Every structure is written in structure tokens, then in C-alpha cells.
Amino acid sequence: MTTTRALGSTTGVEITFILIGLLTFGAAVLTVTVRNLVHAALWLVVALGGLAGCYLLLAAEFVAWVQVLIYVGAVAVLLLFGLMLTRAPIGRTTELDSGNRWAAAVVGLATAGVLVSVIGDAVRTTWFDPRQAVVNGTAKAVGTSLFRYWVLPFELLSVLLLAALVGAIVLSRRDVSDDVDAAEGTPRAQATEAEA
Amino acid sequence: MNPDNYLFLSALLFTIGAFGVLIRRNAIVVFMCVELMLNAVNLTLVTFSRMHGDLTGQVIAFFTMVVAAAEVVVGLAIIVSVFRTRRSASVDDANLLKY
């Protein structure tokens, strides 16, 4: 964990991390500042893809591909569909930000200060060698760990996903029972009137 | 290879996400910022997994992703149904609990 390596020497992994980190950071900043809703969603896709790159650099291969599949694939498409379904203004809008920009900036700077100082204080002296104690998060290794130690949470999560699926269907469909009642009720009422 | 760079990146992403939740007015963009915060936490988990040579952090990051996917599905359905009744996706207009 703590080896005596020169701080000045950079490896290819570090250079790649700096590039990907800058890309992710810039894309995240653009996501919250850009004035076009669809562009914000697309910059979010770039940021999530950059995070997948970070996972690859951290030898978490399985998590990286799951990130690409779930976030870059599914969640981005869902968010874009949501923007279209709610008739979001396509193009630049000034209505996008609320008025509490300064309060938000103060809260954000305070959060950043606290987090960065705490992390800097905690891991300032930690150094780990890239070739020492690497766990390769391949699909095989993660799957073994998942089904050996985490079976119960895994099964619970599948039930949660099913519940979320059913909940989304129930929430997003129109009220069918009213239509059925209205459609069935009218001829029956007419029939009883005719009998009378 | 220093782990704190990854942790700093994740702290900054979390802060950007929190800032976006506070300033954005469209509910779906607020949602995107929440996703950014969740991903920042995932990066922290994977970094700790790498630091300690243990796969548990990656497994928990995987679980977080699944829960976040469920949250996106239900949340978007709620936003769309709010839009259907109020004709607006702005978080300022969803004020039914005030009355």
C-alpha cells in the first residue's frame, strides 16, 4: 500500500486518467450549465461514458461494461424519451434555471470544500502500487463474489426491479377502468331505458 | 498511482450534481443531476475496492446501479404523469401539497 516511489514519475494510466477525468469533469459542468435541455442530456451521456473509462482504469471491467449498458444505453434513452414526452422546449431557453443561483453556488462550494479537504486529509499519505494487490473485476470474479456472498441481496434486487417495472406501468397508463365503465355503461343504460 | 485523484474527481462530480439539483427547474434535468451524484458515489466505491484489493466495493456499485435504474423508471413515470395532469414538467409547478 505504501511504497517509496518517486512522486514525479507518471505512468500511462495516470495520464489517461487525467485526460478522462478532465473530460468527465467538463461534461458534468456542461450538463448543469448548458441552456439546451437535449444538449444537457447528451453531455450527461459523455460524463457517464467517462466514468466508465475511470472504472476500466481501476480494473473494474464488469462494472464498466454494466455502466455502459445501463447508463449510456438505457438511462440516457429513457431520459431523452422523458424530455420528448413532457414536450420540453427544444432549443435554448432562459427558463431553465431557477432564481436561487447564488444560494446554490454557496452550497456547492461549501460541499466541495468539505469533501475535498476531508478526502485530502484522509488519503494524503496513501499510495498504492498499480501492480500490487490488484483485484481484476472481471465478469467471472464479480459473478463468483456475487453468487457466493451476495445471493440474497441479488434476489431481492430482482424483486425490486419487478416491482419498479409494474409500478411504472401502473403509473404511466391512463385510467382504463373509467373508459371501460363509460363504454359499457352507455348501451346498458340505454337498454334499461328502452325496457322501461 | 494515487487513489485520491479518483476520490477528488468523485467529490467534484457529486458537488456539480448537487449544484444542478439546486439550480435546475425542469424535473428531468434535476433527475439527470441526481444520476450524476449516484455515479460519483459509485466511483468512490470502485476506488475503495481498488485501494483495498477487495471486490465488495464493485459488487455494491453494481447493486447501486440496479437500484438507480429502478429509480429512473419509477421517477420518469411519475414525472410524465405529473406532466399529464399539470401540463408542466417544472418542479416549481408541482405544488399540490401546499393547499
PDB file of C-alpha atoms in Angstrom:
ATOM      1  CA  MET A   1       0.000   0.000   0.000  1.00  0.00           C
ATOM      2  CA  THR A   2       2.708   2.482   0.922  1.00  0.00           C
ATOM      3  CA  THR A   3       5.757   2.094  -1.214  1.00  0.00           C
ATOM      4  CA  THR A   4       8.535   4.567  -1.733  1.00  0.00           C
ATOM      5  CA  ARG A   5       8.018   5.587  -5.302  1.00  0.00           C
ATOM      6  CA  ALA A   6       9.015   8.884  -6.747  1.00  0.00           C
ATOM      7  CA  LEU A   7       6.062  11.197  -6.871  1.00  0.00           C
ATOM      8  CA  GLY A   8       7.249  12.764 -10.077  1.00  0.00           C
ATOM      9  CA  SER A   9       7.100   9.672 -12.274  1.00  0.00           C
ATOM     10  CA  THR A  10       3.858   9.381 -14.153  1.00  0.00           C
ATOM     11  CA  THR A  11       2.599   6.274 -15.823  1.00  0.00           C
ATOM     12  CA  GLY A  12       0.372   5.842 -18.819  1.00  0.00           C
ATOM     13  CA  VAL A  13      -2.543   5.027 -16.549  1.00  0.00           C
ATOM     14  CA  GLU A  14      -2.175   8.360 -14.759  1.00  0.00           C
ATOM     15  CA  ILE A  15      -2.003  10.340 -17.976  1.00  0.00           C
ATOM     16  CA  THR A  16      -5.081   8.534 -19.274  1.00  0.00           C
ATOM     17  CA  PHE A  17      -6.844   9.230 -16.011  1.00  0.00           C
ATOM     18  CA  ILE A  18      -6.050  12.927 -16.221  1.00  0.00           C
ATOM     19  CA  LEU A  19      -7.457  13.111 -19.745  1.00  0.00           C
ATOM     20  CA  ILE A  20     -10.590  11.112 -18.919  1.00  0.00           C
ATOM     21  CA  GLY A  21     -11.066  12.971 -15.637  1.00  0.00           C
ATOM     22  CA  LEU A  22     -10.902  16.358 -17.349  1.00  0.00           C
ATOM     23  CA  LEU A  23     -13.353  15.153 -19.993  1.00  0.00           C
ATOM     24  CA  THR A  24     -15.759  13.844 -17.338  1.00  0.00           C
ATOM     25  CA  PHE A  25     -15.486  16.987 -15.250  1.00  0.00           C
ATOM     26  CA  GLY A  26     -16.061  19.281 -18.225  1.00  0.00           C
ATOM     27  CA  ALA A  27     -19.019  17.252 -19.437  1.00  0.00           C
ATOM     28  CA  ALA A  28     -20.566  17.304 -15.942  1.00  0.00           C
ATOM     29  CA  VAL A  29     -20.151  21.082 -15.694  1.00  0.00           C
ATOM     30  CA  LEU A  30     -21.760  21.484 -19.100  1.00  0.00           C
ATOM     31  CA  THR A  31     -24.629  19.207 -18.045  1.00  0.00           C
ATOM     32  CA  VAL A  32     -25.648  21.583 -15.278  1.00  0.00           C
ATOM     33  CA  THR A  33     -24.888  24.846 -17.062  1.00  0.00           C
ATOM     34  CA  VAL A  34     -25.847  24.431 -20.719  1.00  0.00           C
ATOM     35  CA  ARG A  35     -29.032  26.204 -21.796  1.00  0.00           C
ATOM     36  CA  ASN A  36     -30.374  23.479 -24.044  1.00  0.00           C
ATOM     37  CA  LEU A  37     -32.169  20.535 -22.416  1.00  0.00           C
ATOM     38  CA  VAL A  38     -31.302  17.938 -25.043  1.00  0.00           C
ATOM     39  CA  HIS A  39     -27.674  19.062 -25.068  1.00  0.00           C
ATOM     40  CA  ALA A  40     -27.615  18.682 -21.291  1.00  0.00           C
ATOM     41  CA  ALA A  41     -28.786  15.070 -21.655  1.00  0.00           C
ATOM     42  CA  LEU A  42     -26.138  14.391 -24.302  1.00  0.00           C
ATOM     43  CA  TRP A  43     -23.377  15.905 -22.146  1.00  0.00           C
ATOM     44  CA  LEU A  44     -24.571  13.688 -19.318  1.00  0.00           C
ATOM     45  CA  VAL A  45     -24.013  10.715 -21.626  1.00  0.00           C
ATOM     46  CA  VAL A  46     -20.427  11.907 -22.201  1.00  0.00           C
ATOM     47  CA  ALA A  47     -19.865  12.233 -18.441  1.00  0.00           C
ATOM     48  CA  LEU A  48     -21.224   8.753 -17.774  1.00  0.00           C
ATOM     49  CA  GLY A  49     -19.051   7.311 -20.528  1.00  0.00           C
ATOM     50  CA  GLY A  50     -16.025   8.999 -18.983  1.00  0.00           C
ATOM     51  CA  LEU A  51     -16.903   7.392 -15.667  1.00  0.00           C
ATOM     52  CA  ALA A  52     -16.975   4.014 -17.428  1.00  0.00           C
ATOM     53  CA  GLY A  53     -13.434   4.799 -18.590  1.00  0.00           C
ATOM     54  CA  CYS A  54     -12.433   5.542 -14.997  1.00  0.00           C
ATOM     55  CA  TYR A  55     -13.826   2.160 -13.941  1.00  0.00           C
ATOM     56  CA  LEU A  56     -11.732   0.485 -16.618  1.00  0.00           C
ATOM     57  CA  LEU A  57      -8.628   2.273 -15.313  1.00  0.00           C
ATOM     58  CA  LEU A  58      -9.468   0.989 -11.836  1.00  0.00           C
ATOM     59  CA  ALA A  59      -9.555  -2.608 -13.180  1.00  0.00           C
ATOM     60  CA  ALA A  60     -13.307  -2.829 -12.652  1.00  0.00           C
ATOM     61  CA  GLU A  61     -14.097  -4.260 -16.042  1.00  0.00           C
ATOM     62  CA  PHE A  62     -17.524  -5.710 -15.287  1.00  0.00           C
ATOM     63  CA  VAL A  63     -18.763  -2.528 -13.603  1.00  0.00           C
ATOM     64  CA  ALA A  64     -17.523  -0.507 -16.578  1.00  0.00           C
ATOM     65  CA  TRP A  65     -19.496  -2.553 -19.095  1.00  0.00           C
ATOM     66  CA  VAL A  66     -22.564  -2.557 -16.889  1.00  0.00           C
ATOM     67  CA  GLN A  67     -22.199   1.225 -16.712  1.00  0.00           C
ATOM     68  CA  VAL A  68     -22.087   1.441 -20.495  1.00  0.00           C
ATOM     69  CA  LEU A  69     -25.083  -0.865 -20.892  1.00  0.00           C
ATOM     70  CA  ILE A  70     -27.312   0.628 -18.180  1.00  0.00           C
ATOM     71  CA  TYR A  71     -26.409   4.317 -18.165  1.00  0.00           C
ATOM     72  CA  VAL A  72     -25.073   5.145 -21.598  1.00  0.00           C
ATOM     73  CA  GLY A  73     -27.557   2.770 -23.187  1.00  0.00           C
ATOM     74  CA  ALA A  74     -30.770   2.549 -21.246  1.00  0.00           C
ATOM     75  CA  VAL A  75     -30.941   5.514 -18.873  1.00  0.00           C
ATOM     76  CA  ALA A  76     -29.852   8.043 -21.497  1.00  0.00           C
ATOM     77  CA  VAL A  77     -32.513   6.813 -23.909  1.00  0.00           C
ATOM     78  CA  LEU A  78     -35.111   6.915 -21.111  1.00  0.00           C
ATOM     79  CA  LEU A  79     -34.151  10.485 -20.205  1.00  0.00           C
ATOM     80  CA  LEU A  80     -34.341  11.602 -23.830  1.00  0.00           C
ATOM     81  CA  PHE A  81     -37.739   9.929 -24.169  1.00  0.00           C
ATOM     82  CA  GLY A  82     -38.834  11.697 -20.988  1.00  0.00           C
ATOM     83  CA  LEU A  83     -37.741  15.041 -22.433  1.00  0.00           C
ATOM     84  CA  MET A  84     -39.739  14.378 -25.593  1.00  0.00           C
ATOM     85  CA  LEU A  85     -42.826  13.098 -23.747  1.00  0.00           C
ATOM     86  CA  THR A  86     -43.000  16.157 -21.493  1.00  0.00           C
ATOM     87  CA  ARG A  87     -42.653  18.445 -24.512  1.00  0.00           C
ATOM     88  CA  ALA A  88     -39.503  20.022 -23.218  1.00  0.00           C
ATOM     89  CA  PRO A  89     -38.501  23.144 -25.115  1.00  0.00           C
ATOM     90  CA  ILE A  90     -36.081  22.097 -27.840  1.00  0.00           C
ATOM     91  CA  GLY A  91     -33.510  24.813 -28.261  1.00  0.00           C
ATOM     92  CA  ARG A  92     -32.070  27.437 -25.962  1.00  0.00           C
ATOM     93  CA  THR A  93     -34.315  28.519 -23.130  1.00  0.00           C
ATOM     94  CA  THR A  94     -33.844  31.028 -20.373  1.00  0.00           C
ATOM     95  CA  GLU A  95     -36.493  29.405 -18.208  1.00  0.00           C
ATOM     96  CA  LEU A  96     -34.202  26.521 -17.316  1.00  0.00           C
ATOM     97  CA  ASP A  97     -32.613  27.868 -14.143  1.00  0.00           C
ATOM     98  CA  SER A  98     -34.421  28.919 -11.020  1.00  0.00           C
ATOM     99  CA  GLY A  99     -33.579  32.101  -9.197  1.00  0.00           C
ATOM    100  CA  ASN A 100     -31.548  30.663  -6.348  1.00  0.00           C
ATOM    101  CA  ARG A 101     -28.315  30.500  -8.307  1.00  0.00           C
ATOM    102  CA  TRP A 102     -26.222  32.238  -5.659  1.00  0.00           C
ATOM    103  CA  ALA A 103     -27.516  30.127  -2.788  1.00  0.00           C
ATOM    104  CA  ALA A 104     -26.829  27.030  -4.884  1.00  0.00           C
ATOM    105  CA  ALA A 105     -23.312  28.253  -5.651  1.00  0.00           C
ATOM    106  CA  VAL A 106     -22.621  28.843  -1.950  1.00  0.00           C
ATOM    107  CA  VAL A 107     -23.932  25.380  -1.019  1.00  0.00           C
ATOM    108  CA  GLY A 108     -21.981  23.758  -3.842  1.00  0.00           C
ATOM    109  CA  LEU A 109     -18.721  25.480  -2.928  1.00  0.00           C
ATOM    110  CA  ALA A 110     -19.182  24.580   0.731  1.00  0.00           C
ATOM    111  CA  THR A 111     -19.857  20.925  -0.149  1.00  0.00           C
ATOM    112  CA  ALA A 112     -16.842  20.820  -2.457  1.00  0.00           C
ATOM    113  CA  GLY A 113     -14.635  22.388   0.189  1.00  0.00           C
ATOM    114  CA  VAL A 114     -15.688  19.952   2.880  1.00  0.00           C
ATOM    115  CA  LEU A 115     -15.388  16.869   0.670  1.00  0.00           C
ATOM    116  CA  VAL A 116     -12.068  17.801  -0.907  1.00  0.00           C
ATOM    117  CA  SER A 117     -10.466  18.772   2.393  1.00  0.00           C
ATOM    118  CA  VAL A 118     -11.712  15.630   4.145  1.00  0.00           C
ATOM    119  CA  ILE A 119     -10.510  13.357   1.339  1.00  0.00           C
ATOM    120  CA  GLY A 120      -7.209  15.172   1.087  1.00  0.00           C
ATOM    121  CA  ASP A 121      -6.681  14.815   4.791  1.00  0.00           C
ATOM    122  CA  ALA A 122      -7.680  11.157   4.820  1.00  0.00           C
ATOM    123  CA  VAL A 123      -5.679   9.759   1.911  1.00  0.00           C
ATOM    124  CA  ARG A 124      -2.863  12.250   1.581  1.00  0.00           C
ATOM    125  CA  THR A 125      -0.251   9.748   2.627  1.00  0.00           C
ATOM    126  CA  THR A 126      -1.724   6.698   0.910  1.00  0.00           C
ATOM    127  CA  TRP A 127      -0.035   5.397  -2.158  1.00  0.00           C
ATOM    128  CA  PHE A 128      -0.748   2.139  -3.852  1.00  0.00           C
ATOM    129  CA  ASP A 129       1.303   0.484  -6.463  1.00  0.00           C
ATOM    130  CA  PRO A 130      -0.652  -0.381  -9.597  1.00  0.00           C
ATOM    131  CA  ARG A 131       0.761  -3.874  -9.811  1.00  0.00           C
ATOM    132  CA  GLN A 132       0.302  -4.731  -6.173  1.00  0.00           C
ATOM    133  CA  ALA A 133      -2.875  -6.320  -4.834  1.00  0.00           C
ATOM    134  CA  VAL A 134      -4.892  -5.693  -7.955  1.00  0.00           C
ATOM    135  CA  VAL A 135      -8.289  -7.322  -7.999  1.00  0.00           C
ATOM    136  CA  ASN A 136      -9.424  -7.720 -11.548  1.00  0.00           C
ATOM    137  CA  GLY A 137     -13.145  -7.077 -11.599  1.00  0.00           C
ATOM    138  CA  THR A 138     -13.822  -9.393 -14.498  1.00  0.00           C
ATOM    139  CA  ALA A 139     -17.276 -10.811 -15.034  1.00  0.00           C
ATOM    140  CA  LYS A 140     -16.073 -14.145 -13.678  1.00  0.00           C
ATOM    141  CA  ALA A 141     -14.621 -12.707 -10.472  1.00  0.00           C
ATOM    142  CA  VAL A 142     -17.558 -10.389  -9.787  1.00  0.00           C
ATOM    143  CA  GLY A 143     -20.036 -13.152 -10.584  1.00  0.00           C
ATOM    144  CA  THR A 144     -18.285 -15.543  -8.217  1.00  0.00           C
ATOM    145  CA  SER A 145     -18.339 -12.969  -5.455  1.00  0.00           C
ATOM    146  CA  LEU A 146     -21.944 -12.077  -6.235  1.00  0.00           C
ATOM    147  CA  PHE A 147     -23.294 -15.600  -6.116  1.00  0.00           C
ATOM    148  CA  ARG A 148     -21.112 -16.776  -3.276  1.00  0.00           C
ATOM    149  CA  TYR A 149     -21.586 -13.933  -0.777  1.00  0.00           C
ATOM    150  CA  TRP A 150     -24.362 -11.692  -2.116  1.00  0.00           C
ATOM    151  CA  VAL A 151     -27.077 -14.043  -3.313  1.00  0.00           C
ATOM    152  CA  LEU A 152     -29.832 -12.766  -1.058  1.00  0.00           C
ATOM    153  CA  PRO A 153     -29.389  -9.049  -1.952  1.00  0.00           C
ATOM    154  CA  PHE A 154     -29.180 -10.071  -5.602  1.00  0.00           C
ATOM    155  CA  GLU A 155     -32.507 -11.901  -5.466  1.00  0.00           C
ATOM    156  CA  LEU A 156     -34.091  -9.048  -3.503  1.00  0.00           C
ATOM    157  CA  LEU A 157     -32.932  -6.647  -6.208  1.00  0.00           C
ATOM    158  CA  SER A 158     -34.602  -8.747  -8.895  1.00  0.00           C
ATOM    159  CA  VAL A 159     -37.863  -8.480  -6.952  1.00  0.00           C
ATOM    160  CA  LEU A 160     -37.280  -4.720  -6.631  1.00  0.00           C
ATOM    161  CA  LEU A 161     -36.789  -4.425 -10.380  1.00  0.00           C
ATOM    162  CA  LEU A 162     -40.005  -6.332 -10.999  1.00  0.00           C
ATOM    163  CA  ALA A 163     -41.867  -4.056  -8.575  1.00  0.00           C
ATOM    164  CA  ALA A 164     -40.425  -0.965 -10.271  1.00  0.00           C
ATOM    165  CA  LEU A 165     -41.489  -2.304 -13.662  1.00  0.00           C
ATOM    166  CA  VAL A 166     -45.057  -2.972 -12.521  1.00  0.00           C
ATOM    167  CA  GLY A 167     -45.170   0.392 -10.732  1.00  0.00           C
ATOM    168  CA  ALA A 168     -44.045   2.248 -13.837  1.00  0.00           C
ATOM    169  CA  ILE A 169     -46.705   0.535 -15.949  1.00  0.00           C
ATOM    170  CA  VAL A 170     -49.420   1.320 -13.386  1.00  0.00           C
ATOM    171  CA  LEU A 171     -48.295   4.946 -13.091  1.00  0.00           C
ATOM    172  CA  SER A 172     -47.948   5.721 -16.746  1.00  0.00           C
ATOM    173  CA  ARG A 173     -51.066   4.135 -18.229  1.00  0.00           C
ATOM    174  CA  ARG A 174     -54.244   6.134 -18.416  1.00  0.00           C
ATOM    175  CA  ASP A 175     -57.141   5.261 -16.180  1.00  0.00           C
ATOM    176  CA  VAL A 176     -58.510   2.321 -18.116  1.00  0.00           C
ATOM    177  CA  SER A 177     -61.306   1.359 -15.732  1.00  0.00           C
ATOM    178  CA  ASP A 178     -63.161   4.651 -16.271  1.00  0.00           C
ATOM    179  CA  ASP A 179     -63.099   4.206 -20.030  1.00  0.00           C
ATOM    180  CA  VAL A 180     -64.322   0.616 -19.737  1.00  0.00           C
ATOM    181  CA  ASP A 181     -67.150   1.671 -17.410  1.00  0.00           C
ATOM    182  CA  ALA A 182     -68.120   4.510 -19.699  1.00  0.00           C
ATOM    183  CA  ALA A 183     -68.075   2.314 -22.771  1.00  0.00           C
ATOM    184  CA  GLU A 184     -70.044  -0.480 -21.116  1.00  0.00           C
ATOM    185  CA  GLY A 185     -72.361   1.739 -19.155  1.00  0.00           C
ATOM    186  CA  THR A 186     -73.862   3.659 -22.014  1.00  0.00           C
ATOM    187  CA  PRO A 187     -75.525   0.837 -24.000  1.00  0.00           C
ATOM    188  CA  ARG A 188     -76.661  -0.865 -20.779  1.00  0.00           C
ATOM    189  CA  ALA A 189     -78.312   2.342 -19.594  1.00  0.00           C
ATOM    190  CA  GLN A 190     -79.928   2.766 -22.978  1.00  0.00           C
ATOM    191  CA  ALA A 191     -81.143  -0.817 -22.864  1.00  0.00           C
ATOM    192  CA  THR A 192     -82.776  -0.355 -19.452  1.00  0.00           C
ATOM    193  CA  GLU A 193     -84.365   2.853 -20.639  1.00  0.00           C
ATOM    194  CA  ALA A 194     -85.733   1.020 -23.670  1.00  0.00           C
ATOM    195  CA  GLU A 195     -87.095  -1.783 -21.496  1.00  0.00           C
ATOM    196  CA  ALA A 196     -88.788   0.728 -19.244  1.00  0.00           C
TER     197      ALA A 196
ATOM    198  CA  MET B   1      -0.933   5.671  -8.823  1.00  0.00           C
ATOM    199  CA  ASN B   2      -2.670   7.780  -6.267  1.00  0.00           C
ATOM    200  CA  PRO B   3      -6.213   6.934  -5.263  1.00  0.00           C
ATOM    201  CA  ASP B   4      -7.089  10.388  -4.072  1.00  0.00           C
ATOM    202  CA  ASN B   5      -7.315  11.736  -7.624  1.00  0.00           C
ATOM    203  CA  TYR B   6     -10.259   9.442  -8.263  1.00  0.00           C
ATOM    204  CA  LEU B   7     -11.782  10.464  -4.941  1.00  0.00           C
ATOM    205  CA  PHE B   8     -11.320  14.156  -5.773  1.00  0.00           C
ATOM    206  CA  LEU B   9     -12.980  13.642  -9.157  1.00  0.00           C
ATOM    207  CA  SER B  10     -15.874  11.881  -7.487  1.00  0.00           C
ATOM    208  CA  ALA B  11     -16.245  14.650  -4.871  1.00  0.00           C
ATOM    209  CA  LEU B  12     -16.313  17.281  -7.615  1.00  0.00           C
ATOM    210  CA  LEU B  13     -18.877  15.326  -9.625  1.00  0.00           C
ATOM    211  CA  PHE B  14     -21.051  14.970  -6.541  1.00  0.00           C
ATOM    212  CA  THR B  15     -20.826  18.711  -5.930  1.00  0.00           C
ATOM    213  CA  ILE B  16     -21.720  19.509  -9.538  1.00  0.00           C
ATOM    214  CA  GLY B  17     -24.713  17.203  -9.283  1.00  0.00           C
ATOM    215  CA  ALA B  18     -25.886  18.848  -6.055  1.00  0.00           C
ATOM    216  CA  PHE B  19     -25.464  22.289  -7.633  1.00  0.00           C
ATOM    217  CA  GLY B  20     -27.526  21.183 -10.616  1.00  0.00           C
ATOM    218  CA  VAL B  21     -30.306  19.808  -8.419  1.00  0.00           C
ATOM    219  CA  LEU B  22     -30.460  23.188  -6.703  1.00  0.00           C
ATOM    220  CA  ILE B  23     -30.489  25.425  -9.777  1.00  0.00           C
ATOM    221  CA  ARG B  24     -32.335  23.481 -12.456  1.00  0.00           C
ATOM    222  CA  ARG B  25     -36.061  23.932 -12.887  1.00  0.00           C
ATOM    223  CA  ASN B  26     -37.020  21.101 -15.238  1.00  0.00           C
ATOM    224  CA  ALA B  27     -37.747  17.899 -13.304  1.00  0.00           C
ATOM    225  CA  ILE B  28     -35.979  15.661 -15.813  1.00  0.00           C
ATOM    226  CA  VAL B  29     -32.792  17.731 -15.645  1.00  0.00           C
ATOM    227  CA  VAL B  30     -32.969  17.536 -11.850  1.00  0.00           C
ATOM    228  CA  PHE B  31     -33.182  13.794 -12.386  1.00  0.00           C
ATOM    229  CA  MET B  32     -30.080  13.829 -14.554  1.00  0.00           C
ATOM    230  CA  CYS B  33     -28.197  15.658 -11.814  1.00  0.00           C
ATOM    231  CA  VAL B  34     -29.296  13.039  -9.274  1.00  0.00           C
ATOM    232  CA  GLU B  35     -27.896  10.401 -11.622  1.00  0.00           C
ATOM    233  CA  LEU B  36     -24.619  12.307 -11.684  1.00  0.00           C
ATOM    234  CA  MET B  37     -24.459  12.247  -7.873  1.00  0.00           C
ATOM    235  CA  LEU B  38     -25.198   8.495  -7.797  1.00  0.00           C
ATOM    236  CA  ASN B  39     -22.431   7.887 -10.308  1.00  0.00           C
ATOM    237  CA  ALA B  40     -19.986   9.933  -8.253  1.00  0.00           C
ATOM    238  CA  VAL B  41     -20.705   7.678  -5.284  1.00  0.00           C
ATOM    239  CA  ASN B  42     -20.202   4.626  -7.497  1.00  0.00           C
ATOM    240  CA  LEU B  43     -16.781   5.929  -8.490  1.00  0.00           C
ATOM    241  CA  THR B  44     -15.905   6.239  -4.793  1.00  0.00           C
ATOM    242  CA  LEU B  45     -16.986   2.644  -4.168  1.00  0.00           C
ATOM    243  CA  VAL B  46     -14.931   1.300  -7.057  1.00  0.00           C
ATOM    244  CA  THR B  47     -11.911   3.350  -5.969  1.00  0.00           C
ATOM    245  CA  PHE B  48     -12.097   1.946  -2.458  1.00  0.00           C
ATOM    246  CA  SER B  49     -12.419  -1.534  -3.930  1.00  0.00           C
ATOM    247  CA  ARG B  50      -9.215  -0.918  -5.881  1.00  0.00           C
ATOM    248  CA  MET B  51      -7.430   0.541  -2.852  1.00  0.00           C
ATOM    249  CA  HIS B  52      -8.183  -2.368  -0.569  1.00  0.00           C
ATOM    250  CA  GLY B  53      -7.879  -5.163  -3.112  1.00  0.00           C
ATOM    251  CA  ASP B  54     -11.403  -6.351  -2.384  1.00  0.00           C
ATOM    252  CA  LEU B  55     -14.268  -6.933  -4.794  1.00  0.00           C
ATOM    253  CA  THR B  56     -17.010  -5.906  -2.349  1.00  0.00           C
ATOM    254  CA  GLY B  57     -16.964  -2.282  -3.473  1.00  0.00           C
ATOM    255  CA  GLN B  58     -17.552  -3.282  -7.077  1.00  0.00           C
ATOM    256  CA  VAL B  59     -20.433  -5.565  -6.126  1.00  0.00           C
ATOM    257  CA  ILE B  60     -22.059  -2.749  -4.146  1.00  0.00           C
ATOM    258  CA  ALA B  61     -21.521  -0.359  -7.064  1.00  0.00           C
ATOM    259  CA  PHE B  62     -23.331  -2.891  -9.249  1.00  0.00           C
ATOM    260  CA  PHE B  63     -26.214  -3.010  -6.769  1.00  0.00           C
ATOM    261  CA  THR B  64     -26.347   0.791  -6.712  1.00  0.00           C
ATOM    262  CA  MET B  65     -26.646   0.846 -10.483  1.00  0.00           C
ATOM    263  CA  VAL B  66     -29.588  -1.564 -10.398  1.00  0.00           C
ATOM    264  CA  VAL B  67     -31.388   0.477  -7.725  1.00  0.00           C
ATOM    265  CA  ALA B  68     -30.684   3.665  -9.700  1.00  0.00           C
ATOM    266  CA  ALA B  69     -32.166   2.091 -12.821  1.00  0.00           C
ATOM    267  CA  ALA B  70     -35.340   1.203 -10.894  1.00  0.00           C
ATOM    268  CA  GLU B  71     -35.435   4.750  -9.535  1.00  0.00           C
ATOM    269  CA  VAL B  72     -35.147   6.227 -13.033  1.00  0.00           C
ATOM    270  CA  VAL B  73     -38.012   4.086 -14.299  1.00  0.00           C
ATOM    271  CA  VAL B  74     -40.419   4.966 -11.492  1.00  0.00           C
ATOM    272  CA  GLY B  75     -39.319   8.607 -11.341  1.00  0.00           C
ATOM    273  CA  LEU B  76     -39.808   9.192 -15.040  1.00  0.00           C
ATOM    274  CA  ALA B  77     -43.248   7.580 -14.856  1.00  0.00           C
ATOM    275  CA  ILE B  78     -44.153   9.957 -12.003  1.00  0.00           C
ATOM    276  CA  ILE B  79     -42.828  12.976 -13.920  1.00  0.00           C
ATOM    277  CA  VAL B  80     -44.786  12.003 -17.031  1.00  0.00           C
ATOM    278  CA  SER B  81     -47.992  11.533 -15.036  1.00  0.00           C
ATOM    279  CA  VAL B  82     -47.454  14.884 -13.265  1.00  0.00           C
ATOM    280  CA  PHE B  83     -46.962  16.431 -16.701  1.00  0.00           C
ATOM    281  CA  ARG B  84     -50.206  14.836 -17.844  1.00  0.00           C
ATOM    282  CA  THR B  85     -52.242  16.441 -15.067  1.00  0.00           C
ATOM    283  CA  ARG B  86     -50.416  19.774 -14.697  1.00  0.00           C
ATOM    284  CA  ARG B  87     -49.205  20.314 -18.293  1.00  0.00           C
ATOM    285  CA  SER B  88     -45.769  21.213 -16.982  1.00  0.00           C
ATOM    286  CA  ALA B  89     -42.554  19.409 -16.036  1.00  0.00           C
ATOM    287  CA  SER B  90     -41.252  22.249 -13.891  1.00  0.00           C
ATOM    288  CA  VAL B  91     -40.568  21.475 -10.252  1.00  0.00           C
ATOM    289  CA  ASP B  92     -41.961  24.906  -9.314  1.00  0.00           C
ATOM    290  CA  ASP B  93     -45.415  23.970 -10.631  1.00  0.00           C
ATOM    291  CA  ALA B  94     -45.742  20.725  -8.663  1.00  0.00           C
ATOM    292  CA  ASN B  95     -47.155  22.448  -5.604  1.00  0.00           C
ATOM    293  CA  LEU B  96     -50.261  20.391  -4.840  1.00  0.00           C
ATOM    294  CA  LEU B  97     -49.139  19.653  -1.292  1.00  0.00           C
ATOM    295  CA  LYS B  98     -49.276  23.372  -0.476  1.00  0.00           C
ATOM    296  CA  TYR B  99     -53.058  23.515  -0.391  1.00  0.00           C
TER     297      TYR B  99
END
